[in-house]
Amino acid sequence: MATLLDLRRRVRSVRNIRQITRAMRMVAAAKLRRTQDRIISSRPYSDKTWAVMNGLAERAENRDHPLLRRAEHQQHVTVLVISSDKGMCGSFNTHILRRADTALQSWQDQAVQLALVGRKAHGYYRKQDWTIGEYWLDLLKEVTFGDAALVAEYLIDEFTSGRTDAVYVIYNEFKSVIRQEVVVEPLLPVVGLRFPEEKISAREAARYVAEYQTGAGQALDDTFEGLSGEIQTLSDIWSEGENAAQGAANMEPVELSDYIYEPDPETILGNLLPRHVEVQVFRAMLESISSEHAARMTAMANASRNADELIDDLTLTMNKIRQEEITTEILEVVGGAEALK
């Protein structure tokens, strides 16, 4: 049975650990706030880049860009897995690696190459049979656009050189402090651009046009609930959504054909596509590090709570032992006094 001295030492050790976990929780909370601010500040640039690319795609006569090339049969696949460099973040990395393993099994008929960000993913997959094309360590200490561009440059080179037919990214998407979701997203070829012969919904087109008008994008959340149907080009939306767009922006709609492109739309689109890939990688890294901080904050809060419970249990045990020792001493004194009579 543990002695009082042993229990006191354990209580002291647990209290020291609790101080560390509380400090780590506060640090993770501060880092999470800063990272969230960076995500929010980067969204307008990402959204506007995508909107401009859609406008260029509407006018591009030639879409023969390497980053838009789609292979008929994906024989070679590159998967970017973003994990953490440190531990103490609960099941954060476990969920990523488990989801990545499931995705890799679905591509087992293709030649799969891994690109890894983070020590945890690299430490895990270097012991597996999968091919590691490239890996980056300690990029997530302070996520910068330059680091994301470095990763994107490697992926673009693999894709444009023909060494891979498709690129996917697996990361933890930040939903809330207590909820993060592992997602698998296609990165290359770039998909989702609306070219002239592709149909888009009137609601989507109206929102896109209104984004070019001051303040209209946010005001359209409820205004376009009634829009429906399919259209061929953006100019067709005015027959159905002109009044709604004018009411949301409180100004005359500006037709996209008023823009003059220098140089031609194909050249501008070609220059924006690599930057779009860089932005997507940067966003994924920011989402991942935010999820890591949130997971660490939750894990440290749980650890601190468990430390409190353990201290209470040890203190209760220690008090019981002290009570038993005192009772034993009293009985010995009483017994000795009775023996002297």
mmCIF file of C-alpha atoms in Angstrom:
data_model
loop_
_atom_site.group_PDB
_atom_site.id
_atom_site.type_symbol
_atom_site.label_atom_id
_atom_site.label_comp_id
_atom_site.label_asym_id
_atom_site.label_seq_id
_atom_site.Cartn_x
_atom_site.Cartn_y
_atom_site.Cartn_z
ATOM 1 C CA MET A 1 0.000 0.000 0.000
ATOM 2 C CA ALA A 2 1.269 3.487 -0.859
ATOM 3 C CA THR A 3 2.565 5.555 2.028
ATOM 4 C CA LEU A 4 1.657 9.147 2.770
ATOM 5 C CA LEU A 5 5.020 10.277 1.413
ATOM 6 C CA ASP A 6 4.388 8.479 -1.890
ATOM 7 C CA LEU A 7 0.933 9.994 -2.204
ATOM 8 C CA ARG A 8 2.219 13.484 -1.477
ATOM 9 C CA ARG A 9 4.825 13.064 -4.211
ATOM 10 C CA ARG A 10 2.186 11.905 -6.676
ATOM 11 C CA VAL A 11 -0.090 14.838 -5.844
ATOM 12 C CA ARG A 12 2.825 17.232 -6.316
ATOM 13 C CA SER A 13 3.680 15.668 -9.688
ATOM 14 C CA VAL A 14 0.085 15.786 -10.913
ATOM 15 C CA ARG A 15 -0.220 19.428 -9.896
ATOM 16 C CA ASN A 16 2.917 20.273 -11.868
ATOM 17 C CA ILE A 17 1.525 18.457 -14.899
ATOM 18 C CA ARG A 18 -1.768 20.318 -14.501
ATOM 19 C CA GLN A 19 0.068 23.630 -14.629
ATOM 20 C CA ILE A 20 1.692 22.555 -17.899
ATOM 21 C CA THR A 21 -1.578 21.412 -19.494
ATOM 22 C CA ARG A 22 -3.328 24.625 -18.453
ATOM 23 C CA ALA A 23 -0.525 26.699 -19.954
ATOM 24 C CA MET A 24 -0.615 24.657 -23.173
ATOM 25 C CA ARG A 25 -4.364 25.146 -23.400
ATOM 26 C CA MET A 26 -4.005 28.920 -23.089
ATOM 27 C CA VAL A 27 -1.219 29.006 -25.695
ATOM 28 C CA ALA A 28 -3.282 26.869 -28.093
ATOM 29 C CA ALA A 29 -6.293 29.174 -27.612
ATOM 30 C CA ALA A 30 -4.199 32.256 -28.430
ATOM 31 C CA LYS A 31 -2.688 30.622 -31.528
ATOM 32 C CA LEU A 32 -6.117 29.440 -32.644
ATOM 33 C CA ARG A 33 -7.474 32.992 -32.496
ATOM 34 C CA ARG A 34 -4.621 34.330 -34.607
ATOM 35 C CA THR A 35 -4.995 31.558 -37.165
ATOM 36 C CA GLN A 36 -8.750 32.110 -37.386
ATOM 37 C CA ASP A 37 -8.137 35.784 -38.110
ATOM 38 C CA ARG A 38 -5.765 34.793 -40.921
ATOM 39 C CA ILE A 39 -8.350 32.449 -42.425
ATOM 40 C CA ILE A 40 -11.021 35.143 -42.351
ATOM 41 C CA SER A 41 -8.701 37.727 -43.886
ATOM 42 C CA SER A 42 -7.650 35.358 -46.693
ATOM 43 C CA ARG A 43 -11.177 34.445 -47.775
ATOM 44 C CA PRO A 44 -11.966 37.639 -49.752
ATOM 45 C CA TYR A 45 -8.840 37.174 -51.865
ATOM 46 C CA SER A 46 -9.621 33.510 -52.507
ATOM 47 C CA ASP A 47 -13.271 34.223 -53.354
ATOM 48 C CA LYS A 48 -12.466 37.133 -55.643
ATOM 49 C CA THR A 49 -9.764 35.139 -57.441
ATOM 50 C CA TRP A 50 -12.274 32.382 -58.122
ATOM 51 C CA ALA A 51 -14.874 34.910 -59.310
ATOM 52 C CA VAL A 52 -12.408 36.542 -61.704
ATOM 53 C CA MET A 53 -11.337 33.134 -63.016
ATOM 54 C CA ASN A 54 -14.963 32.285 -63.731
ATOM 55 C CA GLY A 55 -15.364 35.554 -65.606
ATOM 56 C CA LEU A 56 -12.270 34.791 -67.646
ATOM 57 C CA ALA A 57 -13.463 31.262 -68.343
ATOM 58 C CA GLU A 58 -16.672 32.714 -69.759
ATOM 59 C CA ARG A 59 -14.629 34.572 -72.358
ATOM 60 C CA ALA A 60 -11.715 32.216 -72.927
ATOM 61 C CA GLU A 61 -11.869 30.724 -76.382
ATOM 62 C CA ASN A 62 -8.990 28.361 -75.693
ATOM 63 C CA ARG A 63 -9.020 26.317 -72.517
ATOM 64 C CA ASP A 64 -5.963 24.229 -73.409
ATOM 65 C CA HIS A 65 -4.048 24.971 -70.225
ATOM 66 C CA PRO A 66 -1.916 22.266 -68.541
ATOM 67 C CA LEU A 67 -3.658 22.743 -65.184
ATOM 68 C CA LEU A 68 -7.066 22.120 -66.791
ATOM 69 C CA ARG A 69 -6.024 18.909 -68.521
ATOM 70 C CA ARG A 70 -8.100 15.926 -67.472
ATOM 71 C CA ALA A 71 -6.771 12.441 -68.057
ATOM 72 C CA GLU A 72 -9.253 9.930 -69.420
ATOM 73 C CA HIS A 73 -7.879 7.288 -67.068
ATOM 74 C CA GLN A 74 -6.081 8.236 -63.875
ATOM 75 C CA GLN A 75 -3.080 5.934 -63.822
ATOM 76 C CA HIS A 76 -0.931 8.037 -61.476
ATOM 77 C CA VAL A 77 -2.265 9.876 -58.428
ATOM 78 C CA THR A 78 -0.486 12.221 -56.020
ATOM 79 C CA VAL A 79 -1.985 12.679 -52.560
ATOM 80 C CA LEU A 80 -1.023 15.609 -50.329
ATOM 81 C CA VAL A 81 -1.545 14.675 -46.656
ATOM 82 C CA ILE A 82 -1.338 17.512 -44.126
ATOM 83 C CA SER A 83 -0.723 16.461 -40.518
ATOM 84 C CA SER A 84 0.898 18.136 -37.510
ATOM 85 C CA ASP A 85 4.536 18.369 -36.480
ATOM 86 C CA LYS A 86 3.791 17.956 -32.780
ATOM 87 C CA GLY A 87 1.665 15.710 -30.621
ATOM 88 C CA MET A 88 -0.447 16.455 -27.558
ATOM 89 C CA CYS A 89 -3.459 17.182 -29.769
ATOM 90 C CA GLY A 90 -5.708 14.225 -29.025
ATOM 91 C CA SER A 91 -6.885 12.136 -31.964
ATOM 92 C CA PHE A 92 -6.138 14.867 -34.517
ATOM 93 C CA ASN A 93 -3.480 12.937 -36.433
ATOM 94 C CA THR A 94 -5.181 9.591 -35.932
ATOM 95 C CA HIS A 95 -8.274 10.779 -37.793
ATOM 96 C CA ILE A 96 -6.203 12.203 -40.657
ATOM 97 C CA LEU A 97 -4.079 9.078 -41.110
ATOM 98 C CA ARG A 98 -7.082 6.775 -40.837
ATOM 99 C CA ARG A 99 -8.977 8.744 -43.493
ATOM 100 C CA ALA A 100 -5.875 8.864 -45.677
ATOM 101 C CA ASP A 101 -5.462 5.093 -45.417
ATOM 102 C CA THR A 102 -9.064 4.610 -46.517
ATOM 103 C CA ALA A 103 -8.588 6.939 -49.492
ATOM 104 C CA LEU A 104 -5.324 5.260 -50.472
ATOM 105 C CA GLN A 105 -6.983 1.865 -50.471
ATOM 106 C CA SER A 106 -9.555 3.178 -52.949
ATOM 107 C CA TRP A 107 -6.670 4.157 -55.269
ATOM 108 C CA GLN A 108 -4.749 0.921 -54.880
ATOM 109 C CA ASP A 109 -5.237 0.117 -58.578
ATOM 110 C CA GLN A 110 -3.379 3.320 -59.494
ATOM 111 C CA ALA A 111 0.247 4.242 -58.931
ATOM 112 C CA VAL A 112 -0.025 6.444 -55.827
ATOM 113 C CA GLN A 113 2.632 8.903 -54.706
ATOM 114 C CA LEU A 114 2.485 10.741 -51.396
ATOM 115 C CA ALA A 115 3.411 14.335 -50.629
ATOM 116 C CA LEU A 116 3.500 14.827 -46.870
ATOM 117 C CA VAL A 117 3.340 17.927 -44.690
ATOM 118 C CA GLY A 118 4.112 17.361 -41.013
ATOM 119 C CA ARG A 119 6.272 15.005 -38.987
ATOM 120 C CA LYS A 120 3.399 12.784 -37.910
ATOM 121 C CA ALA A 121 2.401 11.838 -41.462
ATOM 122 C CA HIS A 122 6.021 11.376 -42.508
ATOM 123 C CA GLY A 123 6.822 9.250 -39.469
ATOM 124 C CA TYR A 124 3.797 7.075 -40.177
ATOM 125 C CA TYR A 125 4.113 6.558 -43.933
ATOM 126 C CA ARG A 126 7.868 6.061 -44.049
ATOM 127 C CA LYS A 127 7.177 2.730 -42.336
ATOM 128 C CA GLN A 128 4.535 1.805 -44.939
ATOM 129 C CA ASP A 129 4.842 0.515 -48.495
ATOM 130 C CA TRP A 130 3.546 3.709 -50.134
ATOM 131 C CA THR A 131 5.890 5.809 -52.265
ATOM 132 C CA ILE A 132 6.809 9.176 -50.735
ATOM 133 C CA GLY A 133 7.605 11.671 -53.473
ATOM 134 C CA GLU A 134 8.344 14.656 -51.232
ATOM 135 C CA TYR A 135 7.820 15.756 -47.650
ATOM 136 C CA TRP A 136 8.082 18.989 -45.692
ATOM 137 C CA LEU A 137 8.729 19.260 -41.971
ATOM 138 C CA ASP A 138 8.193 22.217 -39.637
ATOM 139 C CA LEU A 139 6.240 24.190 -42.240
ATOM 140 C CA LEU A 140 3.335 24.628 -39.866
ATOM 141 C CA LYS A 141 5.215 26.422 -37.093
ATOM 142 C CA GLU A 142 4.260 29.688 -38.774
ATOM 143 C CA VAL A 143 2.256 29.120 -41.935
ATOM 144 C CA THR A 144 3.301 31.523 -44.693
ATOM 145 C CA PHE A 145 2.140 31.888 -48.264
ATOM 146 C CA GLY A 146 5.707 31.269 -49.395
ATOM 147 C CA ASP A 147 5.688 27.818 -47.785
ATOM 148 C CA ALA A 148 2.340 27.024 -49.401
ATOM 149 C CA ALA A 149 3.694 28.205 -52.763
ATOM 150 C CA LEU A 150 6.655 25.849 -52.323
ATOM 151 C CA VAL A 151 4.331 22.877 -51.846
ATOM 152 C CA ALA A 152 2.067 24.003 -54.701
ATOM 153 C CA GLU A 153 5.045 24.427 -57.029
ATOM 154 C CA TYR A 154 6.044 20.805 -56.489
ATOM 155 C CA LEU A 155 2.486 19.568 -57.106
ATOM 156 C CA ILE A 156 2.089 21.695 -60.232
ATOM 157 C CA ASP A 157 5.412 20.423 -61.585
ATOM 158 C CA GLU A 158 4.364 16.810 -60.998
ATOM 159 C CA PHE A 159 1.072 17.415 -62.783
ATOM 160 C CA THR A 160 2.286 19.454 -65.748
ATOM 161 C CA SER A 161 5.205 17.098 -66.378
ATOM 162 C CA GLY A 162 2.793 14.178 -66.749
ATOM 163 C CA ARG A 163 4.204 12.233 -63.796
ATOM 164 C CA THR A 164 0.787 12.340 -62.167
ATOM 165 C CA ASP A 165 -2.724 12.519 -63.595
ATOM 166 C CA ALA A 166 -4.494 13.965 -60.552
ATOM 167 C CA VAL A 167 -3.647 15.587 -57.229
ATOM 168 C CA TYR A 168 -5.767 15.321 -54.087
ATOM 169 C CA VAL A 169 -5.324 16.964 -50.689
ATOM 170 C CA ILE A 170 -6.334 15.426 -47.349
ATOM 171 C CA TYR A 171 -6.511 17.703 -44.325
ATOM 172 C CA ASN A 172 -8.555 18.536 -41.248
ATOM 173 C CA GLU A 173 -11.095 21.248 -42.029
ATOM 174 C CA PHE A 174 -11.870 23.549 -39.131
ATOM 175 C CA LYS A 175 -15.577 23.628 -38.269
ATOM 176 C CA SER A 176 -15.556 24.770 -34.666
ATOM 177 C CA VAL A 177 -13.424 24.513 -31.556
ATOM 178 C CA ILE A 178 -14.905 21.132 -30.714
ATOM 179 C CA ARG A 179 -15.434 19.859 -34.252
ATOM 180 C CA GLN A 180 -12.962 19.284 -37.062
ATOM 181 C CA GLU A 181 -13.703 17.231 -40.166
ATOM 182 C CA VAL A 182 -11.189 15.368 -42.324
ATOM 183 C CA VAL A 183 -11.850 16.110 -46.004
ATOM 184 C CA VAL A 184 -10.464 14.795 -49.285
ATOM 185 C CA GLU A 185 -10.522 17.434 -52.029
ATOM 186 C CA PRO A 186 -9.339 17.371 -55.659
ATOM 187 C CA LEU A 187 -6.618 19.931 -56.285
ATOM 188 C CA LEU A 188 -5.486 19.228 -59.846
ATOM 189 C CA PRO A 189 -6.735 19.413 -62.486
ATOM 190 C CA VAL A 190 -8.610 22.588 -61.572
ATOM 191 C CA VAL A 191 -12.321 21.808 -61.730
ATOM 192 C CA GLY A 192 -15.460 23.879 -61.268
ATOM 193 C CA LEU A 193 -14.749 26.703 -63.713
ATOM 194 C CA ARG A 194 -17.816 27.623 -65.765
ATOM 195 C CA PHE A 195 -16.954 27.688 -69.430
ATOM 196 C CA PRO A 196 -19.425 29.050 -72.024
ATOM 197 C CA GLU A 197 -20.994 25.740 -73.008
ATOM 198 C CA GLU A 198 -21.442 24.577 -69.414
ATOM 199 C CA LYS A 199 -24.794 25.290 -67.772
ATOM 200 C CA ILE A 200 -24.971 26.986 -64.401
ATOM 201 C CA SER A 201 -27.907 27.802 -62.203
ATOM 202 C CA ALA A 202 -29.510 31.216 -62.245
ATOM 203 C CA ARG A 203 -28.940 31.573 -58.509
ATOM 204 C CA GLU A 204 -25.197 30.952 -58.852
ATOM 205 C CA ALA A 205 -24.893 33.260 -61.821
ATOM 206 C CA ALA A 206 -26.806 36.055 -60.121
ATOM 207 C CA ARG A 207 -24.611 35.842 -57.056
ATOM 208 C CA TYR A 208 -21.507 35.890 -59.258
ATOM 209 C CA VAL A 209 -22.617 39.000 -61.142
ATOM 210 C CA ALA A 210 -23.621 40.754 -57.950
ATOM 211 C CA GLU A 211 -20.159 40.156 -56.472
ATOM 212 C CA TYR A 212 -18.933 42.747 -58.947
ATOM 213 C CA GLN A 213 -21.277 45.302 -57.400
ATOM 214 C CA THR A 214 -20.505 46.974 -54.112
ATOM 215 C CA GLY A 215 -21.881 45.042 -51.166
ATOM 216 C CA ALA A 216 -24.156 42.833 -53.213
ATOM 217 C CA GLY A 217 -22.552 39.498 -52.422
ATOM 218 C CA GLN A 218 -23.554 39.464 -48.760
ATOM 219 C CA ALA A 219 -27.031 40.828 -49.442
ATOM 220 C CA LEU A 220 -28.029 37.978 -51.732
ATOM 221 C CA ASP A 221 -28.295 35.251 -49.084
ATOM 222 C CA ASP A 222 -32.073 35.559 -48.844
ATOM 223 C CA THR A 223 -32.900 37.545 -51.975
ATOM 224 C CA PHE A 224 -32.240 34.742 -54.465
ATOM 225 C CA GLU A 225 -34.096 31.966 -52.663
ATOM 226 C CA GLY A 226 -36.728 31.997 -55.420
ATOM 227 C CA LEU A 227 -34.363 31.782 -58.382
ATOM 228 C CA SER A 228 -34.260 28.485 -60.232
ATOM 229 C CA GLY A 229 -33.699 27.015 -63.640
ATOM 230 C CA GLU A 230 -30.723 26.549 -65.935
ATOM 231 C CA ILE A 231 -29.065 29.110 -68.161
ATOM 232 C CA GLN A 232 -26.370 29.075 -70.803
ATOM 233 C CA THR A 233 -24.488 32.323 -70.088
ATOM 234 C CA LEU A 234 -24.305 34.893 -67.323
ATOM 235 C CA SER A 235 -26.098 37.534 -69.372
ATOM 236 C CA ASP A 236 -29.256 35.390 -69.383
ATOM 237 C CA ILE A 237 -29.793 35.818 -65.657
ATOM 238 C CA TRP A 238 -31.148 39.323 -66.033
ATOM 239 C CA SER A 239 -34.377 37.979 -67.526
ATOM 240 C CA GLU A 240 -35.078 36.165 -64.249
ATOM 241 C CA GLY A 241 -33.014 37.853 -61.552
ATOM 242 C CA GLU A 242 -32.585 41.482 -62.610
ATOM 243 C CA ASN A 243 -35.030 42.873 -60.085
ATOM 244 C CA ALA A 244 -33.564 40.810 -57.260
ATOM 245 C CA ALA A 245 -30.025 41.857 -58.089
ATOM 246 C CA GLN A 246 -30.993 45.520 -58.285
ATOM 247 C CA GLY A 247 -32.833 45.317 -54.999
ATOM 248 C CA ALA A 248 -29.843 43.706 -53.279
ATOM 249 C CA ALA A 249 -27.252 46.125 -54.598
ATOM 250 C CA ASN A 250 -29.568 49.169 -54.873
ATOM 251 C CA MET A 251 -27.878 50.117 -58.110
ATOM 252 C CA GLU A 252 -27.944 49.292 -61.788
ATOM 253 C CA PRO A 253 -26.292 45.944 -62.615
ATOM 254 C CA VAL A 254 -22.923 46.122 -64.331
ATOM 255 C CA GLU A 255 -22.534 43.714 -67.216
ATOM 256 C CA LEU A 256 -19.289 41.742 -67.200
ATOM 257 C CA SER A 257 -18.813 42.464 -70.902
ATOM 258 C CA ASP A 258 -17.832 46.031 -69.927
ATOM 259 C CA TYR A 259 -14.444 44.737 -68.716
ATOM 260 C CA ILE A 260 -11.474 45.125 -71.023
ATOM 261 C CA TYR A 261 -8.780 42.483 -70.532
ATOM 262 C CA GLU A 262 -5.125 43.274 -71.084
ATOM 263 C CA PRO A 263 -3.719 40.933 -72.271
ATOM 264 C CA ASP A 264 -6.329 38.467 -73.544
ATOM 265 C CA PRO A 265 -8.513 36.412 -71.157
ATOM 266 C CA GLU A 266 -6.647 33.173 -71.958
ATOM 267 C CA THR A 267 -3.314 34.643 -70.820
ATOM 268 C CA ILE A 268 -4.742 36.102 -67.622
ATOM 269 C CA LEU A 269 -6.518 32.842 -66.805
ATOM 270 C CA GLY A 270 -3.273 30.952 -67.395
ATOM 271 C CA ASN A 271 -1.495 33.228 -64.922
ATOM 272 C CA LEU A 272 -4.234 32.942 -62.314
ATOM 273 C CA LEU A 273 -4.520 29.146 -62.345
ATOM 274 C CA PRO A 274 -1.154 28.480 -60.614
ATOM 275 C CA ARG A 275 -1.923 31.196 -58.079
ATOM 276 C CA HIS A 276 -5.304 29.572 -57.445
ATOM 277 C CA VAL A 277 -3.571 26.276 -56.632
ATOM 278 C CA GLU A 278 -1.207 28.092 -54.265
ATOM 279 C CA VAL A 279 -4.158 29.735 -52.520
ATOM 280 C CA GLN A 280 -5.930 26.392 -52.100
ATOM 281 C CA VAL A 281 -2.833 24.794 -50.563
ATOM 282 C CA PHE A 282 -2.406 27.818 -48.289
ATOM 283 C CA ARG A 283 -6.036 27.586 -47.209
ATOM 284 C CA ALA A 284 -5.709 23.857 -46.487
ATOM 285 C CA MET A 285 -2.617 24.481 -44.357
ATOM 286 C CA LEU A 286 -4.382 27.246 -42.410
ATOM 287 C CA GLU A 287 -7.439 25.053 -41.875
ATOM 288 C CA SER A 288 -5.208 22.205 -40.697
ATOM 289 C CA ILE A 289 -3.203 24.284 -38.225
ATOM 290 C CA SER A 290 -6.436 25.818 -36.874
ATOM 291 C CA SER A 291 -7.865 22.350 -36.360
ATOM 292 C CA GLU A 292 -4.629 21.284 -34.668
ATOM 293 C CA HIS A 293 -4.761 24.190 -32.218
ATOM 294 C CA ALA A 294 -8.437 23.500 -31.497
ATOM 295 C CA ALA A 295 -7.746 19.791 -30.947
ATOM 296 C CA ARG A 296 -4.797 20.586 -28.677
ATOM 297 C CA MET A 297 -6.871 23.072 -26.701
ATOM 298 C CA THR A 298 -9.593 20.468 -26.198
ATOM 299 C CA ALA A 299 -7.087 17.738 -25.305
ATOM 300 C CA MET A 300 -5.320 19.955 -22.759
ATOM 301 C CA ALA A 301 -8.654 20.972 -21.221
ATOM 302 C CA ASN A 302 -9.530 17.304 -20.811
ATOM 303 C CA ALA A 303 -6.075 16.585 -19.380
ATOM 304 C CA SER A 304 -6.453 19.399 -16.851
ATOM 305 C CA ARG A 305 -9.872 18.112 -15.855
ATOM 306 C CA ASN A 306 -8.504 14.585 -15.444
ATOM 307 C CA ALA A 307 -5.647 15.970 -13.345
ATOM 308 C CA ASP A 308 -8.174 17.677 -11.064
ATOM 309 C CA GLU A 309 -10.057 14.426 -10.620
ATOM 310 C CA LEU A 310 -6.845 12.494 -9.948
ATOM 311 C CA ILE A 311 -5.722 15.040 -7.352
ATOM 312 C CA ASP A 312 -9.099 14.755 -5.621
ATOM 313 C CA ASP A 313 -8.859 10.942 -5.570
ATOM 314 C CA LEU A 314 -5.282 10.979 -4.276
ATOM 315 C CA THR A 315 -6.154 13.556 -1.634
ATOM 316 C CA LEU A 316 -9.108 11.449 -0.481
ATOM 317 C CA THR A 317 -6.901 8.351 -0.297
ATOM 318 C CA MET A 318 -4.240 10.301 1.554
ATOM 319 C CA ASN A 319 -6.787 11.553 4.114
ATOM 320 C CA LYS A 320 -8.094 8.029 4.681
ATOM 321 C CA ILE A 321 -4.577 6.738 5.326
ATOM 322 C CA ARG A 322 -3.884 9.594 7.735
ATOM 323 C CA GLN A 323 -7.176 8.869 9.519
ATOM 324 C CA GLU A 324 -6.286 5.198 9.841
ATOM 325 C CA GLU A 325 -2.823 6.040 11.187
ATOM 326 C CA ILE A 326 -4.266 8.448 13.737
ATOM 327 C CA THR A 327 -6.879 5.876 14.800
ATOM 328 C CA THR A 328 -4.171 3.233 15.158
ATOM 329 C CA GLU A 329 -2.004 5.536 17.276
ATOM 330 C CA ILE A 330 -4.961 6.379 19.566
ATOM 331 C CA LEU A 331 -5.749 2.699 20.030
ATOM 332 C CA GLU A 332 -2.121 1.996 20.880
ATOM 333 C CA VAL A 333 -2.092 4.796 23.471
ATOM 334 C CA VAL A 334 -5.365 3.612 24.994
ATOM 335 C CA GLY A 335 -4.152 0.020 25.016
ATOM 336 C CA GLY A 336 -0.885 1.002 26.745
ATOM 337 C CA ALA A 337 -2.761 3.005 29.360
ATOM 338 C CA GLU A 338 -5.028 0.051 30.086
ATOM 339 C CA ALA A 339 -2.014 -2.219 30.418
ATOM 340 C CA LEU A 340 -0.474 0.050 33.072
ATOM 341 C CA LYS A 341 -3.526 -0.140 35.292
#
